[in-house]
């Protein structure tokens, strides 16, 4: 005998619930406006309100202190978010300060903030994660100089200088087409050189399939690219074939170092966590992307089981 479903969400309602559950992985409840912006289905605000209200009426979601929660939300997540928002606003001026310093390094074209701070959250375990766009064919020189600077910082300052993702401006396409990467792109905070941020999102326009209702970051918050005299001077040492040779050498040295450090890592995992190519450097040591996506899927299954329902495919 087939069990009768209590309530089956339609496509729009499914995407609204899934957005709530995605951010609940981070214990970060959304406001109604944020939920609208994060729902992976194109709706007018009026249409969204209608669909959202039905989910409230069915007790699949609830409102508390202006935040949207599911029944699987962690206790205290609202207070945690509020504290994290307050701390983020305190840290943001420092992030802009370090962005300008990073932008003054040779071959840096643009700087964005990613990670938790880009979503207006910061706590004791958080880092300031930078997404850096470099000039073509000089990414590995740029990265090496920034890593050397990182190593000279006091240990208590290093969390404010996490340069984990580099990409060259002549090839901005990111191959990881999924909700995690789409979220990181949608939430990038361009701190230096807004135009290269615009180009990055244009080259990865697929992310709009996940965020059809979310606008770009505001241009007035971004700073112009810095060009101190010493930046051009240092860049002049790495011209033509010599610069190309040095860049290739640094790519090879770094790649061999990581391969030696993680000899048992599967090739697919290594490519995801330590992507090292001429035009990109990605270093995420803890497999964070797959971990988050798996936790999200688990939350969806738990939700369906709890409410005896099935999400719209």
PDB file of N, CA and C in Angstrom, residues 37 57 88 96 104 119 123-124 131 135 140 158 178 208 214 227 243 253 255 274 277 282:
ATOM      1  N   UNK A  37      16.559  35.962  -2.775  1.00  0.00           N
ATOM      2  CA  UNK A  37      17.752  36.107  -3.608  1.00  0.00           C
ATOM      3  C   UNK A  37      18.496  34.789  -3.796  1.00  0.00           C
ATOM      4  N   UNK A  57       2.259  28.189   5.892  1.00  0.00           N
ATOM      5  CA  UNK A  57       0.938  27.654   6.247  1.00  0.00           C
ATOM      6  C   UNK A  57       0.991  26.139   6.461  1.00  0.00           C
ATOM      7  N   UNK A  88      31.600  40.597  11.570  1.00  0.00           N
ATOM      8  CA  UNK A  88      31.968  40.824  10.167  1.00  0.00           C
ATOM      9  C   UNK A  88      32.091  42.308   9.865  1.00  0.00           C
ATOM     10  N   UNK A  96      39.372  45.272   3.652  1.00  0.00           N
ATOM     11  CA  UNK A  96      39.633  46.228   2.575  1.00  0.00           C
ATOM     12  C   UNK A  96      41.080  46.710   2.628  1.00  0.00           C
ATOM     13  N   UNK A 104      48.546  45.816  -4.459  1.00  0.00           N
ATOM     14  CA  UNK A 104      49.789  46.515  -4.773  1.00  0.00           C
ATOM     15  C   UNK A 104      50.913  45.559  -5.172  1.00  0.00           C
ATOM     16  N   UNK A 119      29.728  36.751   2.983  1.00  0.00           N
ATOM     17  CA  UNK A 119      28.320  36.559   3.341  1.00  0.00           C
ATOM     18  C   UNK A 119      27.977  37.272   4.650  1.00  0.00           C
ATOM     19  N   UNK A 123      33.709  34.798  12.712  1.00  0.00           N
ATOM     20  CA  UNK A 123      33.823  34.414  14.120  1.00  0.00           C
ATOM     21  C   UNK A 123      35.267  34.025  14.425  1.00  0.00           C
ATOM     22  N   UNK A 124      35.494  33.418  15.576  1.00  0.00           N
ATOM     23  CA  UNK A 124      36.850  33.114  16.024  1.00  0.00           C
ATOM     24  C   UNK A 124      37.560  32.127  15.098  1.00  0.00           C
ATOM     25  N   UNK A 131      40.049  36.035  -3.181  1.00  0.00           N
ATOM     26  CA  UNK A 131      39.982  35.494  -4.534  1.00  0.00           C
ATOM     27  C   UNK A 131      40.711  36.516  -5.417  1.00  0.00           C
ATOM     28  N   UNK A 135      47.414  38.908 -13.799  1.00  0.00           N
ATOM     29  CA  UNK A 135      47.727  39.084 -15.212  1.00  0.00           C
ATOM     30  C   UNK A 135      48.035  37.725 -15.841  1.00  0.00           C
ATOM     31  N   UNK A 140      51.769  32.398 -11.202  1.00  0.00           N
ATOM     32  CA  UNK A 140      52.579  31.678 -10.210  1.00  0.00           C
ATOM     33  C   UNK A 140      53.672  32.559  -9.617  1.00  0.00           C
ATOM     34  N   UNK A 158      47.929  35.888  10.213  1.00  0.00           N
ATOM     35  CA  UNK A 158      47.847  35.110   8.979  1.00  0.00           C
ATOM     36  C   UNK A 158      46.418  34.774   8.573  1.00  0.00           C
ATOM     37  N   UNK A 178      28.496  23.807  -9.873  1.00  0.00           N
ATOM     38  CA  UNK A 178      27.634  23.225  -8.853  1.00  0.00           C
ATOM     39  C   UNK A 178      27.143  24.324  -7.927  1.00  0.00           C
ATOM     40  N   UNK A 208      24.045  32.046 -12.608  1.00  0.00           N
ATOM     41  CA  UNK A 208      22.724  32.665 -12.544  1.00  0.00           C
ATOM     42  C   UNK A 208      21.611  31.634 -12.569  1.00  0.00           C
ATOM     43  N   UNK A 214      19.427  37.295  -7.693  1.00  0.00           N
ATOM     44  CA  UNK A 214      20.442  38.019  -6.924  1.00  0.00           C
ATOM     45  C   UNK A 214      21.202  39.002  -7.818  1.00  0.00           C
ATOM     46  N   UNK A 227      48.421  51.101  -8.466  1.00  0.00           N
ATOM     47  CA  UNK A 227      49.596  50.948  -9.318  1.00  0.00           C
ATOM     48  C   UNK A 227      50.775  51.721  -8.718  1.00  0.00           C
ATOM     49  N   UNK A 243      60.198  35.812 -17.890  1.00  0.00           N
ATOM     50  CA  UNK A 243      59.053  35.768 -16.991  1.00  0.00           C
ATOM     51  C   UNK A 243      58.241  34.505 -17.177  1.00  0.00           C
ATOM     52  N   UNK A 253      57.293  23.506  -9.409  1.00  0.00           N
ATOM     53  CA  UNK A 253      57.785  23.303  -8.044  1.00  0.00           C
ATOM     54  C   UNK A 253      56.621  23.138  -7.069  1.00  0.00           C
ATOM     55  N   UNK A 255      53.446  22.307  -7.722  1.00  0.00           N
ATOM     56  CA  UNK A 255      52.676  21.100  -8.005  1.00  0.00           C
ATOM     57  C   UNK A 255      53.380  19.865  -7.470  1.00  0.00           C
ATOM     58  N   UNK A 274      43.517  20.891  -5.115  1.00  0.00           N
ATOM     59  CA  UNK A 274      44.811  21.511  -5.407  1.00  0.00           C
ATOM     60  C   UNK A 274      44.966  21.754  -6.912  1.00  0.00           C
ATOM     61  N   UNK A 277      47.156  24.783 -12.495  1.00  0.00           N
ATOM     62  CA  UNK A 277      47.341  24.922 -13.940  1.00  0.00           C
ATOM     63  C   UNK A 277      47.962  26.280 -14.220  1.00  0.00           C
ATOM     64  N   UNK A 282      44.226  26.694  -7.036  1.00  0.00           N
ATOM     65  CA  UNK A 282      43.200  26.522  -6.019  1.00  0.00           C
ATOM     66  C   UNK A 282      43.762  25.618  -4.936  1.00  0.00           C
TER      67      UNK A 282
END
